[in-house]
Coordinates of C-alpha atoms in Angstrom, one line a residue:
Chain C
M1 CA -1.2 162.1 -4.2
K2 CA 1.8 160.3 -6.6
Q3 CA 1.5 156.5 -7.4
T4 CA 4.4 154.8 -7.5
F5 CA 4.8 152.5 -10.7
G6 CA 3.2 148.9 -8.6
E7 CA 0.3 151.3 -8.5
K8 CA -0.7 152.8 -11.8
C9 CA 0.0 149.2 -13.1
F10 CA -2.8 148.1 -11.2
Q11 CA -4.4 151.2 -11.6
I12 CA -4.6 149.6 -15.5
A13 CA -5.4 146.2 -14.5
N14 CA -7.9 146.8 -13.3
Y15 CA -9.6 149.2 -15.8
V16 CA -9.2 146.7 -18.7
F17 CA -10.2 142.9 -16.6
L18 CA -13.3 145.4 -15.1
T19 CA -14.2 146.8 -19.0
A20 CA -13.5 143.5 -20.1
A21 CA -15.6 141.8 -17.0
A22 CA -18.3 144.3 -17.8
F23 CA -19.4 143.9 -21.2
T24 CA -19.8 140.3 -20.7
M25 CA -22.4 141.5 -19.2
I26 CA -24.1 142.7 -22.3
L27 CA -21.8 140.8 -24.8
P28 CA -24.3 137.1 -24.5
L29 CA -27.5 140.4 -25.2
L30 CA -26.4 141.8 -28.4
H31 CA -24.9 138.7 -29.8
L32 CA -28.3 137.5 -29.3
L33 CA -30.1 140.2 -30.8
A34 CA -27.2 139.8 -33.5
V35 CA -28.1 136.2 -34.0
S36 CA -32.3 137.0 -34.1
L37 CA -31.9 139.5 -37.5
S38 CA -29.6 137.4 -39.2
S39 CA -30.0 134.5 -41.4
P40 CA -31.4 131.4 -40.5
V41 CA -28.4 130.1 -42.6
A42 CA -26.1 132.1 -40.9
A43 CA -26.9 132.0 -38.0
D44 CA -26.0 128.3 -37.8
S45 CA -22.3 128.2 -39.3
K46 CA -21.2 130.5 -36.8
E47 CA -20.9 133.8 -39.4
V48 CA -22.4 136.6 -36.2
F49 CA -21.4 137.2 -32.9
L50 CA -22.7 141.6 -32.7
W51 CA -23.6 142.6 -35.9
P52 CA -26.4 140.3 -37.9
V53 CA -25.3 138.7 -41.3
G54 CA -27.8 138.9 -43.7
F55 CA -29.8 140.4 -42.1
T56 CA -33.5 140.3 -41.1
F57 CA -37.1 140.9 -39.8
A58 CA -38.1 137.8 -40.4
S59 CA -37.4 135.9 -37.1
W60 CA -38.7 138.5 -35.2
K61 CA -41.8 139.7 -37.8
H62 CA -43.0 136.0 -37.1
I63 CA -42.7 135.8 -33.3
L64 CA -44.6 138.5 -33.1
Q65 CA -47.1 137.3 -35.0
S66 CA -47.3 134.4 -32.4
S67 CA -51.1 134.4 -30.8
G68 CA -49.3 132.2 -28.2
L69 CA -46.5 134.4 -27.2
W70 CA -48.9 136.8 -27.0
Q71 CA -51.7 135.2 -24.4
S72 CA -48.6 135.0 -22.2
F73 CA -47.5 138.2 -22.3
G74 CA -51.1 139.3 -21.7
V75 CA -51.0 136.7 -18.6
T76 CA -47.6 138.3 -17.5
V77 CA -49.4 141.7 -18.2
F78 CA -52.1 141.8 -16.1
I79 CA -50.1 139.0 -13.8
T80 CA -46.8 142.2 -12.6
V81 CA -49.5 145.1 -13.0
A82 CA -51.8 143.3 -10.6
G83 CA -50.0 141.2 -8.2
T84 CA -47.6 144.6 -8.1
A85 CA -50.3 146.3 -6.3
L86 CA -52.1 143.9 -4.8
S87 CA -48.5 143.3 -2.9
M88 CA -47.5 147.5 -2.4
L89 CA -51.3 147.1 -0.8
F90 CA -50.7 144.5 1.8
S91 CA -46.7 145.1 2.6
V92 CA -47.6 148.7 3.3
L93 CA -50.2 148.0 5.5
T94 CA -48.3 145.3 7.2
A95 CA -44.7 147.5 7.4
F96 CA -46.3 150.6 9.1
P97 CA -47.8 148.6 12.0
L98 CA -44.6 147.0 12.0
S99 CA -42.3 150.5 12.6
R100 CA -45.0 151.9 15.0
R101 CA -43.4 151.9 18.6
E102 CA -47.7 151.8 19.3
F103 CA -48.3 148.2 18.0
L104 CA -46.9 146.2 21.1
L105 CA -46.9 143.5 19.2
R106 CA -44.2 144.7 16.4
K107 CA -41.2 142.9 18.6
Q108 CA -42.6 139.3 18.6
V109 CA -44.2 139.5 14.7
M110 CA -40.6 140.6 13.6
L111 CA -38.9 138.1 14.8
G112 CA -42.4 135.9 13.4
I113 CA -41.2 136.9 10.0
V114 CA -37.8 136.5 10.7
I115 CA -37.9 133.0 11.6
T116 CA -39.6 132.2 7.7
M117 CA -36.5 134.5 6.8
I118 CA -34.1 131.9 7.4
F119 CA -36.4 128.3 7.7
N120 CA -38.1 128.7 4.3
A121 CA -41.6 126.9 3.2
P122 CA -40.9 123.6 2.3
M123 CA -42.0 123.0 -0.9
I124 CA -44.4 119.9 -0.9
P125 CA -46.0 120.8 2.3
F126 CA -46.4 124.7 0.1
F127 CA -47.4 123.0 -2.7
L128 CA -50.6 121.1 -0.3
T129 CA -51.4 124.5 0.6
V130 CA -51.7 126.3 -2.4
R131 CA -53.0 123.4 -3.6
E132 CA -55.9 122.5 -0.5
L133 CA -56.8 126.2 -0.8
G134 CA -58.0 125.7 -4.6
L135 CA -55.4 127.9 -5.9
M136 CA -54.3 125.2 -8.3
N137 CA -54.4 126.2 -12.1
S138 CA -55.1 129.9 -11.6
L139 CA -53.9 132.7 -11.6
W140 CA -54.3 133.5 -8.3
S141 CA -51.6 131.4 -7.8
L142 CA -49.1 133.6 -8.8
L143 CA -50.2 136.2 -7.1
I144 CA -51.6 135.5 -3.6
P145 CA -49.1 133.1 -2.0
G146 CA -45.9 134.3 -2.4
V147 CA -48.1 138.4 -1.9
I148 CA -45.4 139.8 1.0
G149 CA -42.4 139.5 -0.1
T150 CA -40.0 139.8 3.2
F151 CA -36.6 142.0 1.6
N152 CA -39.7 144.7 0.1
M153 CA -41.5 144.6 3.5
V154 CA -38.4 145.0 5.6
I155 CA -37.7 148.0 3.2
L156 CA -40.6 149.8 3.7
R157 CA -40.9 149.6 7.4
T158 CA -37.1 150.5 8.0
F159 CA -38.3 153.6 5.6
F160 CA -41.4 154.0 7.8
M161 CA -39.2 154.3 10.9
S162 CA -36.7 157.0 9.7
L163 CA -39.4 159.6 9.4
P164 CA -39.5 161.5 12.2
K165 CA -41.7 160.6 14.5
E166 CA -43.0 164.4 14.8
L167 CA -44.9 163.8 12.1
D168 CA -47.3 161.6 13.8
D169 CA -47.5 164.6 17.0
T170 CA -49.4 167.0 14.2
A171 CA -51.1 163.8 13.1
R172 CA -52.5 163.6 16.1
I173 CA -53.8 166.7 17.5
D174 CA -55.8 166.6 14.2
G175 CA -57.3 164.1 15.7
C176 CA -55.8 161.3 12.8
H177 CA -56.7 158.1 13.4
D178 CA -53.8 155.3 12.5
F179 CA -55.4 155.0 8.9
R180 CA -54.8 158.1 7.8
I181 CA -52.3 159.2 9.2
L182 CA -50.4 156.1 7.4
F183 CA -52.2 157.2 4.0
Q184 CA -52.3 161.2 4.1
I185 CA -49.6 161.7 5.6
Y186 CA -46.8 158.9 5.7
L187 CA -47.1 157.6 2.2
P188 CA -47.0 160.7 0.3
L189 CA -43.8 160.8 2.3
S190 CA -42.6 158.0 1.0
K191 CA -42.9 158.5 -3.0
P192 CA -39.6 157.1 -3.4
V193 CA -39.3 154.3 -1.4
L194 CA -42.9 153.4 -2.6
A195 CA -41.7 153.4 -6.3
T196 CA -38.1 151.7 -5.1
V197 CA -40.7 148.5 -3.3
S198 CA -42.8 148.3 -6.8
L199 CA -39.9 148.2 -8.8
F200 CA -38.9 145.0 -6.9
Y201 CA -41.7 143.5 -6.9
A202 CA -42.8 144.8 -11.0
V203 CA -39.6 142.6 -11.6
G204 CA -40.5 139.9 -9.7
Y205 CA -43.6 139.4 -10.7
W206 CA -42.6 139.9 -14.9
N207 CA -39.8 137.3 -13.8
T208 CA -42.7 134.2 -11.7
F209 CA -41.1 131.6 -12.6
Q210 CA -41.1 128.5 -10.4
R211 CA -44.8 128.9 -9.1
A212 CA -46.1 129.0 -12.8
V213 CA -43.9 125.3 -13.2
L214 CA -46.1 124.3 -9.6
F215 CA -49.0 125.3 -9.7
L216 CA -50.4 126.0 -14.0
R217 CA -51.1 122.8 -15.9
D218 CA -53.3 124.9 -19.0
P219 CA -50.6 126.2 -20.3
G220 CA -53.0 129.3 -21.4
L221 CA -52.5 130.8 -18.3
W222 CA -48.4 129.8 -18.6
P223 CA -47.1 133.5 -18.0
L224 CA -44.2 134.5 -20.7
Q225 CA -41.5 132.6 -18.9
M226 CA -42.7 129.5 -18.3
K227 CA -44.0 129.4 -22.5
L228 CA -40.0 131.1 -23.1
R229 CA -39.1 127.9 -21.8
A230 CA -42.0 125.7 -22.7
Y231 CA -40.5 127.3 -26.5
L232 CA -36.6 126.7 -25.8
T233 CA -37.3 123.3 -25.1
S234 CA -39.2 122.2 -27.9
P235 CA -38.6 125.2 -30.3
E236 CA -40.3 123.2 -32.9
E237 CA -43.7 125.1 -31.6
L238 CA -42.8 128.0 -31.9
A239 CA -41.9 127.5 -35.5
Q240 CA -45.4 126.6 -36.1
V241 CA -45.2 126.4 -39.6
N242 CA -43.9 123.2 -41.3
M243 CA -40.7 123.7 -42.8
F244 CA -40.4 122.1 -45.6
L245 CA -43.3 123.6 -47.1
G246 CA -42.2 127.4 -48.3
D247 CA -38.3 128.5 -47.7
Y248 CA -38.3 130.6 -44.4
N249 CA -36.3 133.5 -43.3
F250 CA -35.7 132.2 -39.8
N251 CA -35.0 128.7 -37.9
T252 CA -35.1 127.9 -34.6
T253 CA -32.3 129.3 -33.2
T254 CA -32.7 133.0 -34.6
L255 CA -36.5 132.5 -33.4
K256 CA -34.9 131.0 -30.0
A257 CA -33.0 134.6 -30.4
A258 CA -35.5 136.7 -30.4
T259 CA -38.0 134.9 -27.8
I260 CA -35.2 134.7 -25.6
L261 CA -35.4 139.5 -26.2
F262 CA -38.3 139.0 -26.4
A263 CA -39.1 138.0 -23.0
S264 CA -36.3 140.4 -21.2
V265 CA -37.0 143.0 -23.2
P266 CA -39.0 145.2 -21.1
I267 CA -37.1 145.2 -18.1
I268 CA -34.2 146.0 -20.8
L269 CA -35.8 149.0 -21.8
V270 CA -36.4 150.4 -17.8
Y271 CA -33.1 149.7 -16.8
P272 CA -30.9 152.5 -17.2
Y273 CA -33.4 154.7 -16.3
L274 CA -34.6 152.9 -12.3
Q275 CA -31.4 151.9 -11.9
K276 CA -30.7 154.2 -8.9
Y277 CA -34.0 153.6 -7.8
F278 CA -32.9 149.2 -7.1
V279 CA -29.4 150.3 -5.5
K280 CA -31.1 152.8 -3.2
G281 CA -33.5 150.6 -2.3
S282 CA -31.0 146.9 -2.0
L283 CA -29.7 148.6 1.3
L284 CA -32.8 149.7 2.8
G285 CA -33.3 146.0 2.9
S286 CA -30.5 145.4 5.4
L287 CA -32.4 143.8 9.5
K288 CA -29.7 145.7 11.3
E289 CA -31.1 148.4 13.5
Chain D
M1 CA -43.6 156.0 28.4
A2 CA -42.8 159.7 27.7
E3 CA -45.2 158.5 24.5
L4 CA -48.2 157.0 26.7
S5 CA -48.7 160.1 28.8
E6 CA -48.6 162.5 26.2
T7 CA -51.0 160.4 24.1
S8 CA -53.4 160.6 27.0
M9 CA -53.2 164.0 27.8
L10 CA -54.4 164.2 24.2
H11 CA -57.6 162.2 25.1
P12 CA -59.0 163.3 28.8
G13 CA -60.9 161.0 29.9
V14 CA -60.9 158.0 28.1
T15 CA -59.7 156.3 30.7
V16 CA -60.3 157.5 33.6
N17 CA -63.0 155.6 35.4
K18 CA -60.6 152.6 34.2
P19 CA -57.7 152.9 36.1
V20 CA -56.3 149.5 36.7
K21 CA -56.7 148.1 33.3
P22 CA -54.0 146.9 31.7
S23 CA -52.0 148.8 29.2
Y24 CA -51.9 147.1 26.2
L25 CA -56.2 146.7 26.2
R26 CA -56.0 150.5 26.6
N27 CA -53.6 150.4 23.3
I28 CA -55.4 148.3 21.8
R29 CA -58.7 149.9 22.6
K30 CA -57.1 153.3 21.2
H31 CA -54.6 151.9 18.2
W32 CA -57.3 149.0 17.2
M33 CA -56.9 150.4 13.5
L34 CA -53.4 148.8 13.2
Y35 CA -54.0 145.4 14.2
V36 CA -56.4 145.8 11.9
M37 CA -54.1 146.4 9.1
I38 CA -51.7 143.9 10.4
L39 CA -54.0 140.8 10.5
P40 CA -54.0 139.6 6.5
G41 CA -50.3 139.8 7.1
I42 CA -50.2 137.6 9.7
L43 CA -52.2 135.4 8.2
F44 CA -49.9 135.9 4.9
Y45 CA -47.2 134.4 6.8
I46 CA -49.5 131.7 8.5
I47 CA -50.6 130.7 6.4
F48 CA -48.5 130.5 3.8
K49 CA -45.2 130.5 5.5
Y50 CA -46.3 128.6 9.0
I51 CA -48.9 125.8 7.8
P52 CA -46.3 124.6 5.2
L53 CA -43.3 124.6 7.3
G54 CA -46.2 123.0 9.8
G55 CA -46.9 120.6 7.5
S56 CA -43.1 119.3 7.0
V57 CA -45.0 116.8 9.8
I58 CA -46.3 114.3 7.0
A59 CA -42.7 113.7 6.8
F60 CA -43.0 110.8 9.1
Q61 CA -46.7 109.7 7.4
N62 CA -47.6 108.0 4.7
F63 CA -49.2 111.6 3.4
Q64 CA -52.1 110.2 0.8
I65 CA -53.8 113.0 -1.0
M66 CA -56.8 111.3 -0.7
K67 CA -57.1 111.2 3.0
G68 CA -55.1 113.9 3.9
I69 CA -53.1 115.4 6.3
W70 CA -55.2 114.4 9.8
N71 CA -56.2 110.6 8.8
S72 CA -52.6 109.6 6.3
P73 CA -51.3 106.9 8.7
W74 CA -48.1 107.7 11.1
V75 CA -45.0 106.0 10.6
G76 CA -42.6 107.1 12.2
L77 CA -38.8 107.3 10.1
D78 CA -39.6 105.3 8.0
N79 CA -39.1 107.6 5.0
F80 CA -35.8 108.2 6.4
K81 CA -34.6 104.8 6.5
F82 CA -36.1 104.7 3.2
I83 CA -34.0 107.4 1.4
F84 CA -31.4 106.3 3.1
T85 CA -31.2 102.6 1.9
Y86 CA -32.2 105.0 -1.5
Q87 CA -29.2 105.5 -4.0
D88 CA -31.1 107.8 -5.7
F89 CA -30.9 110.4 -2.5
Y90 CA -27.4 110.3 -2.4
H91 CA -26.9 110.6 -6.2
V92 CA -28.8 114.2 -5.6
L93 CA -27.8 115.4 -2.3
R94 CA -23.7 114.6 -3.3
N95 CA -25.0 116.7 -6.7
T96 CA -26.2 119.1 -4.3
A97 CA -23.9 119.2 -1.7
L98 CA -20.9 119.8 -4.2
I99 CA -22.4 122.9 -6.3
A100 CA -23.0 124.3 -2.9
F101 CA -19.8 123.9 -2.2
Y102 CA -18.3 125.2 -5.3
K103 CA -20.7 128.1 -5.1
L104 CA -19.6 129.0 -1.5
V105 CA -15.8 128.8 -2.0
I106 CA -16.0 130.6 -5.2
G107 CA -19.2 132.4 -5.2
F108 CA -18.9 133.8 -2.3
P109 CA -15.5 135.7 -2.1
A110 CA -16.4 136.9 -6.1
P111 CA -18.6 139.9 -4.8
I112 CA -15.8 140.7 -2.0
L113 CA -13.1 141.2 -4.8
L114 CA -14.9 142.8 -7.7
A115 CA -16.0 145.3 -4.3
L116 CA -12.8 146.5 -3.3
M117 CA -12.1 146.4 -7.7
F118 CA -14.5 148.9 -7.5
N119 CA -13.1 151.0 -4.9
E120 CA -9.8 151.3 -6.8
V121 CA -11.8 152.7 -9.6
R122 CA -11.5 156.7 -9.0
K123 CA -13.4 158.1 -12.1
M124 CA -16.9 158.2 -10.0
L125 CA -18.3 158.5 -14.2
A126 CA -16.3 155.3 -15.4
K127 CA -17.3 153.8 -11.9
R128 CA -21.2 154.0 -12.4
F129 CA -21.2 153.3 -16.2
L130 CA -19.6 149.7 -15.1
Q131 CA -21.2 149.2 -12.1
S132 CA -24.4 149.3 -14.8
L133 CA -23.6 146.9 -16.5
F134 CA -22.5 144.7 -14.0
Y135 CA -26.4 144.8 -12.5
L136 CA -27.7 144.1 -15.4
P137 CA -28.3 140.9 -15.2
H138 CA -29.1 140.2 -11.8
F139 CA -32.4 141.5 -13.4
L140 CA -33.3 138.4 -15.7
S141 CA -34.9 135.7 -15.0
W142 CA -32.8 132.2 -15.1
V143 CA -35.0 131.3 -18.2
V144 CA -33.6 134.1 -20.2
V145 CA -30.6 133.4 -18.8
G146 CA -30.6 129.8 -19.0
G147 CA -31.4 130.1 -23.1
I148 CA -28.5 132.4 -23.3
V149 CA -26.2 130.1 -21.9
F150 CA -27.2 127.2 -24.1
E151 CA -27.3 129.4 -27.1
V152 CA -23.7 130.8 -26.3
L153 CA -22.3 127.4 -25.1
A154 CA -24.2 125.5 -28.6
S155 CA -22.1 123.5 -31.5
G156 CA -22.4 127.0 -33.3
G157 CA -23.1 129.8 -30.4
F158 CA -20.3 132.0 -29.6
V159 CA -17.5 130.5 -27.5
N160 CA -17.0 127.6 -29.8
A161 CA -17.4 130.2 -32.5
V162 CA -14.0 131.5 -30.7
R163 CA -12.1 128.2 -30.2
G164 CA -13.1 128.0 -34.2
W165 CA -10.5 130.5 -34.7
F166 CA -7.6 128.9 -32.9
G167 CA -8.4 125.1 -34.7
F168 CA -9.7 123.8 -31.5
E169 CA -13.0 121.6 -32.0
P170 CA -16.3 122.6 -30.7
I171 CA -17.6 121.2 -27.7
L172 CA -20.8 120.0 -26.7
Y173 CA -20.8 122.7 -23.2
M174 CA -24.4 121.2 -22.9
Q175 CA -24.6 117.3 -23.2
Q176 CA -21.6 116.7 -21.1
E177 CA -21.4 116.0 -17.6
Q178 CA -18.0 117.8 -16.3
Y179 CA -19.3 120.9 -17.6
F180 CA -22.4 121.6 -15.3
R181 CA -21.2 122.0 -12.3
P182 CA -18.8 124.7 -13.5
I183 CA -21.6 126.2 -15.6
V184 CA -23.7 126.4 -12.5
V185 CA -21.2 128.0 -11.0
L186 CA -20.2 130.7 -13.5
S187 CA -23.7 131.4 -14.5
S188 CA -24.6 132.1 -11.1
I189 CA -21.7 134.5 -10.7
W190 CA -22.3 136.4 -14.0
K191 CA -25.6 137.0 -13.1
E192 CA -25.2 138.1 -9.6
V193 CA -21.3 139.6 -9.0
G194 CA -22.5 142.7 -10.0
W195 CA -25.8 142.8 -7.3
G196 CA -23.4 141.4 -4.4
T197 CA -21.7 144.9 -4.5
I198 CA -23.6 146.8 -3.4
I199 CA -24.0 146.0 0.1
Y200 CA -19.8 145.5 0.3
L201 CA -19.5 148.6 -1.7
A202 CA -21.9 151.1 0.6
A203 CA -20.0 149.5 4.0
I204 CA -16.7 150.4 2.5
S205 CA -17.9 154.6 1.6
G206 CA -19.0 153.8 5.3
I207 CA -14.9 153.3 6.8
D208 CA -13.9 156.8 8.3
P209 CA -11.7 158.8 5.9
T210 CA -9.2 159.6 8.7
Q211 CA -7.9 155.9 9.3
Y212 CA -6.6 156.4 5.2
E213 CA -5.1 159.6 5.4
A214 CA -3.7 158.4 8.9
A215 CA -2.2 155.2 6.7
V216 CA -0.6 157.7 3.9
M217 CA 0.8 160.0 7.3
D218 CA 2.8 156.1 8.3
G219 CA 3.5 156.0 4.2
A220 CA 0.9 152.6 3.1
N221 CA 0.0 152.0 -0.2
R222 CA -3.1 151.3 -1.4
W223 CA -2.3 147.8 -0.9
K224 CA -1.7 148.2 2.5
Q225 CA -4.4 150.0 3.1
T226 CA -7.1 148.0 1.6
I227 CA -5.4 144.8 3.4
Y228 CA -5.1 146.2 6.4
I229 CA -8.0 149.0 6.4
T230 CA -10.4 148.1 4.1
L231 CA -11.1 144.3 4.6
P232 CA -11.9 144.5 8.4
A233 CA -14.1 147.0 8.2
L234 CA -16.0 145.4 5.6
F235 CA -15.1 141.2 7.4
P236 CA -18.7 142.2 10.5
T237 CA -20.1 142.6 6.5
I238 CA -18.7 139.6 5.2
L239 CA -19.9 137.2 8.6
I240 CA -22.9 138.3 8.8
L241 CA -23.8 137.6 4.9
F242 CA -21.7 134.6 5.2
L243 CA -24.3 133.3 8.3
L244 CA -27.1 134.0 6.2
N245 CA -25.9 132.2 2.8
I246 CA -25.1 129.4 4.9
G247 CA -28.8 128.8 6.3
N248 CA -29.8 128.5 2.8
F249 CA -26.1 126.0 1.6
L250 CA -28.5 123.5 0.0
E251 CA -31.0 125.5 -1.6
L252 CA -28.8 126.5 -4.7
G253 CA -32.1 127.8 -6.3
F254 CA -34.7 125.6 -8.1
D255 CA -34.9 128.1 -11.3
Q256 CA -31.4 128.3 -11.9
V257 CA -30.6 123.8 -11.9
Y258 CA -34.2 123.5 -13.6
N259 CA -32.9 125.8 -16.8
L260 CA -29.8 124.6 -17.3
L261 CA -30.1 120.4 -16.5
T262 CA -31.2 118.9 -19.6
P263 CA -31.6 114.3 -18.8
M264 CA -28.0 113.9 -20.9
T265 CA -26.5 115.9 -17.6
Y266 CA -29.4 114.6 -14.5
S267 CA -26.1 112.3 -13.1
V268 CA -24.5 115.0 -11.9
G269 CA -26.7 118.1 -11.9
D270 CA -30.0 117.1 -10.8
I271 CA -30.1 118.5 -7.5
I272 CA -32.2 118.2 -4.5
E273 CA -35.3 121.2 -5.7
T274 CA -35.0 119.9 -8.8
Y275 CA -35.5 116.0 -7.6
V276 CA -38.1 116.3 -5.1
Y277 CA -40.6 118.8 -8.0
R278 CA -39.6 115.7 -10.0
S279 CA -40.6 112.7 -7.7
G280 CA -43.4 114.8 -5.3
V281 CA -44.9 117.4 -7.7
L282 CA -44.7 115.3 -10.5
Q283 CA -44.5 111.8 -9.2
G284 CA -47.2 112.0 -5.9
Q285 CA -44.7 110.8 -3.5
Y286 CA -45.4 113.3 -1.4
S287 CA -43.6 112.0 1.9
V288 CA -40.8 110.3 1.0
T289 CA -39.7 114.0 -0.9
T290 CA -41.2 116.3 2.5
A291 CA -38.6 113.6 4.2
I292 CA -36.0 114.8 1.9
G293 CA -36.5 118.4 1.9
L294 CA -36.5 118.2 6.1
F295 CA -33.3 116.9 5.8
Q296 CA -31.9 119.6 3.4
S297 CA -33.3 122.2 6.4
I298 CA -31.6 120.3 9.3
I299 CA -28.3 120.2 7.5
G300 CA -28.6 124.1 6.6
F301 CA -30.1 125.1 10.5
I302 CA -27.2 122.6 12.3
L303 CA -24.3 124.9 9.9
L304 CA -25.9 127.9 10.4
W305 CA -25.5 126.9 14.4
I306 CA -22.2 125.5 14.4
F307 CA -21.1 128.6 12.3
N308 CA -22.6 131.4 14.3
R309 CA -21.2 130.2 17.6
L310 CA -17.6 130.2 16.0
A311 CA -18.8 133.3 14.5
K312 CA -19.7 134.9 17.7
K313 CA -16.3 133.4 19.1
T314 CA -14.4 135.9 16.7
G315 CA -16.9 139.0 17.1
E316 CA -20.7 139.1 16.6
G317 CA -23.3 136.2 15.5
L318 CA -26.8 136.7 14.6
W319 CA -28.0 135.1 17.4

């Protein structure tokens, strides 16, 4: 098809704009990487853009020796693994009956769940409920109060409903009960969607912040994002050394840059491989049937 | 119904002796496992969603943590009367409403526009590459994004360095009131605009291609095709997402504002959620802050109700 002059101009402008905008998505991260690998003098004198100036690993070496940071890293890895496992178990167990015609309450229960999407639990009563349950200052407070994400559960339900009905009929002839139908027939067929939803949960747990702010007072329990926030607001703590004593090849600017990247590295690393699952999954979550 | 008769054929004799039993009892006997499966899920929604919703009644009490919800004295509308005479409340409400309004006016159309622009990219490889970059920030936490924003806008940061090239003085963006709201709006667009296109792109790919072919026959160019075919086809999706958005109009997201806020910008940036956290969770003013939260939900529901009625006049509403 022949393009008019105006359409050609638009095409070029469109590419230029989109490419420029797309690069602003990644530039800040590259800039931080450059800062984290630069000498403190260069980092504070606006010399560093996308390439390190006065190249040094000192900031990275320092933060990677910080026991506080590793402790929070450990907490985050734990809640990501345990949380994702728990969330998947309970989400599957909830989504499956809601996808079955044989479950007579499915419309009522589904309505009850959708209502909670419109009316969010208010912060203070939610806080008091969790407190009342004795979950304050315990890692359970990061795992249990959000164990089912409604959006993720709906993705699973939509997928279960899309599987052919003939599956169960054959299963029932073989005398399978509902648990076996779920675990031996449905789940093996749902691997891609299970992977997608697990990833959504895992990213959510990795980025857990608000619940940690609400429920965890003991810094020893803080997940990585919370620790990062503490370091960003009082970076002296991150430096942990008396700056007067020696001439260190880092300062709070380079340390902050390194710590921000440290907290997002796992996501940035797995992202390119998993992106296509995320996109597919996000579309399955639409409530329209 | 066909299904029921089929299953009873497979299990002859199970119900033969009790033919008058209501069908749901039979159903529960046969599929009790489904009810067992969903039990933890139902408990979860009751405990962590409905009990806190019901717990909003402490807005009408003088809630004291030692006495609990059953023994705290009832005070009627006193807490609401209090917040409406309270200067801080108007401040916080104003900040919340303004930021919410900017986010809606600028932030809501942004992914629609971007999706239409993506739609004009004909080279699949280029499209996919650009999309991958646009989706990335969605997966970063607000702590990380907040850190990036502070870093990039610092006096020695990227933006001020670029200003320096042109001979401008550096600006302390994060410490000055007039920049706070634009920063909140822009950073949330930066983080979510790409991810927001997905649903619109899916809707666009569902449009019948023969419509475009017919338009081309009639001599419509790309612009006219976008205005007269693509946009109208997107309208139902836009409407639904708008309605879902408007119900949470005043809920801006705690993580974002909390991570961008400093005491220097409280006067313009302190929103309901950060205020409720500080004076509720940290200072123990449970009843007053719950009243504020309830007020916020009621506003959200009224907006949703109004816009849903309007939506039903033009097409389809949420209910």
